[in-house]
Amino acid sequence: MHYTLSPLGDNAIMIHFGQDINEGDFEKVMKAVKALDRVSEDWLIEIVPSYTSIAVFYDPVIVHKQQEESKLPYELVCMRLEEILSVESSAEGKNERLIEIPVCYGGELGPDLSYVAEYNQLSEEEVIELHSSGEYLVYMLGFAPGFPYIGGMNKKIAAPRKETPRLSIPARSVGIAGEQTGIYPIETPGGWQLIGRTPKELFLPDENPPALLQAGDRISFKPISYEEYLSLGGEEA
């Protein structure tokens, strides 16, 4: 497995697997996450996967106390990571859930659907058809608690971010930014083009884990009517 290591501050290391966003490099990321999940290291604080890299957070004090060698904690953790990643591992067993996300498109729940359609010279129905076709891959969580960065969207419905972000976006809004799509788990400012809203809760702080979606999950979007949206617990627009 080819990768490079670099420091991220004084208590984290980045493991880089590539530069471009693609499922091949992301599979390497998930294999490495699985290898790191299998070990039990007192110094290991957190593993944060992303599109093409992993941030490994560690406790430099514990590393220093456990080693007699006159090396820096960063060097010692790098050595241990190289040992862990040298063991061939399979991506089998990682989170490969397929989760269906119901979405009520357009109207007040998706105020930018018409813009996305006009920008791409499509009808609103064609945007909905393209957005709800096929499976997507959750590459990472970030920006806000449980916010999934989702890849695999059809380029025909790509649209730029808003020039002026909204100060408040309702929770569970589904948006598009460039060639990505995502879902706002909580109310927050944001600049993505909003095309719909799901009644499904993505951030459940009392659950473990609190985020419905995890890196490596596959999802699909299912169009639903406004009545179905309300019956599934969605709030009135």
CSV table of C-alpha atoms in Angstrom, one decimal, residues 111-221:
chain,number,residue,atom,x,y,z
A,111,PRO,CA,-35.6,26.7,-3.0
A,112,ASP,CA,-32.6,26.3,-5.3
A,113,LEU,CA,-33.9,23.4,-7.4
A,114,SER,CA,-35.0,25.8,-10.2
A,115,TYR,CA,-31.6,27.5,-10.2
A,116,VAL,CA,-29.8,24.1,-10.5
A,117,ALA,CA,-32.1,23.2,-13.4
A,118,GLU,CA,-31.7,26.5,-15.2
A,119,TYR,CA,-27.9,26.5,-14.7
A,120,ASN,CA,-27.6,23.0,-16.3
A,121,GLN,CA,-30.4,23.7,-18.9
A,122,LEU,CA,-32.5,20.9,-17.5
A,123,SER,CA,-36.0,20.7,-16.2
A,124,GLU,CA,-36.6,20.4,-12.4
A,125,GLU,CA,-37.9,16.9,-13.0
A,126,GLU,CA,-34.7,15.9,-14.8
A,127,VAL,CA,-32.6,17.2,-11.9
A,128,ILE,CA,-34.6,15.2,-9.5
A,129,GLU,CA,-34.3,12.1,-11.7
A,130,LEU,CA,-30.5,12.5,-12.0
A,131,HIS,CA,-30.0,13.2,-8.3
A,132,SER,CA,-32.1,10.2,-7.2
A,133,SER,CA,-30.5,7.8,-9.6
A,134,GLY,CA,-27.7,5.4,-8.6
A,135,GLU,CA,-25.8,5.0,-5.4
A,136,TYR,CA,-23.5,7.5,-3.7
A,137,LEU,CA,-20.5,7.0,-1.4
A,138,VAL,CA,-20.0,8.9,1.9
A,139,TYR,CA,-16.3,9.9,1.8
A,140,MET,CA,-16.1,11.8,5.1
A,141,LEU,CA,-17.9,13.7,7.8
A,142,GLY,CA,-17.0,17.3,8.6
A,143,PHE,CA,-18.0,21.0,8.7
A,144,ALA,CA,-20.9,20.3,11.1
A,145,PRO,CA,-21.7,17.3,13.4
A,146,GLY,CA,-22.7,14.4,11.1
A,147,PHE,CA,-22.4,16.4,7.9
A,148,PRO,CA,-21.6,13.9,5.1
A,149,TYR,CA,-19.5,14.8,2.1
A,150,ILE,CA,-21.0,12.6,-0.6
A,151,GLY,CA,-19.4,11.7,-3.9
A,152,GLY,CA,-20.8,10.1,-7.0
A,153,MET,CA,-23.2,12.8,-8.2
A,154,ASN,CA,-23.9,13.1,-11.9
A,155,LYS,CA,-21.9,16.0,-13.3
A,156,LYS,CA,-24.9,17.0,-15.4
A,157,ILE,CA,-26.5,18.6,-12.2
A,158,ALA,CA,-23.3,20.1,-10.8
A,159,ALA,CA,-23.7,23.8,-9.7
A,160,PRO,CA,-21.5,26.4,-8.0
A,161,ARG,CA,-21.9,27.4,-4.4
A,162,LYS,CA,-24.0,30.5,-3.7
A,163,GLU,CA,-21.9,33.7,-3.9
A,164,THR,CA,-23.4,34.8,-0.7
A,165,PRO,CA,-24.0,32.0,1.8
A,166,ARG,CA,-27.3,31.8,3.7
A,167,LEU,CA,-27.0,32.7,7.4
A,168,SER,CA,-29.3,29.8,8.4
A,169,ILE,CA,-30.2,26.6,6.6
A,170,PRO,CA,-32.8,24.3,8.0
A,171,ALA,CA,-31.7,21.0,9.4
A,172,ARG,CA,-31.9,18.0,7.0
A,173,SER,CA,-31.7,20.2,3.8
A,174,VAL,CA,-30.1,18.5,0.8
A,175,GLY,CA,-27.7,20.6,-1.2
A,176,ILE,CA,-25.3,20.6,-4.1
A,177,ALA,CA,-21.9,22.3,-4.3
A,178,GLY,CA,-19.8,21.7,-7.4
A,179,GLU,CA,-19.9,18.0,-8.2
A,180,GLN,CA,-20.8,17.0,-4.6
A,181,THR,CA,-24.0,16.6,-2.7
A,182,GLY,CA,-24.6,16.7,1.0
A,183,ILE,CA,-27.1,17.0,3.8
A,184,TYR,CA,-27.2,19.5,6.6
A,185,PRO,CA,-27.8,17.5,9.8
A,186,ILE,CA,-28.3,20.7,11.9
A,187,GLU,CA,-29.4,24.3,11.3
A,188,THR,CA,-26.3,26.2,10.3
A,189,PRO,CA,-25.0,28.8,7.8
A,190,GLY,CA,-24.1,27.4,4.4
A,191,GLY,CA,-23.5,28.1,0.8
A,192,TRP,CA,-24.7,25.0,-1.0
A,193,GLN,CA,-27.6,25.1,-3.5
A,194,LEU,CA,-30.6,23.6,-1.7
A,195,ILE,CA,-32.7,21.2,-3.8
A,196,GLY,CA,-34.8,19.4,-1.2
A,197,ARG,CA,-35.1,18.2,2.4
A,198,THR,CA,-35.3,14.8,4.1
A,199,PRO,CA,-37.4,14.0,7.1
A,200,LYS,CA,-34.6,11.6,8.3
A,201,GLU,CA,-32.5,12.7,11.3
A,202,LEU,CA,-28.8,12.6,10.5
A,203,PHE,CA,-27.5,13.8,13.9
A,204,LEU,CA,-28.7,12.0,17.0
A,205,PRO,CA,-26.6,13.3,19.9
A,206,ASP,CA,-27.9,10.6,22.3
A,207,GLU,CA,-26.9,7.7,20.1
A,208,ASN,CA,-23.6,6.0,19.7
A,209,PRO,CA,-22.3,6.9,17.2
A,210,PRO,CA,-24.3,10.2,17.1
A,211,ALA,CA,-24.1,10.5,13.3
A,212,LEU,CA,-26.5,8.4,11.2
A,213,LEU,CA,-24.0,8.2,8.3
A,214,GLN,CA,-20.3,7.1,8.5
A,215,ALA,CA,-17.5,7.2,6.0
A,216,GLY,CA,-17.7,4.2,3.7
A,217,ASP,CA,-21.6,4.1,3.8
A,218,ARG,CA,-23.4,4.0,0.5
A,219,ILE,CA,-26.6,5.9,0.2
A,220,SER,CA,-29.4,6.4,-2.3
A,221,PHE,CA,-32.0,9.2,-2.5
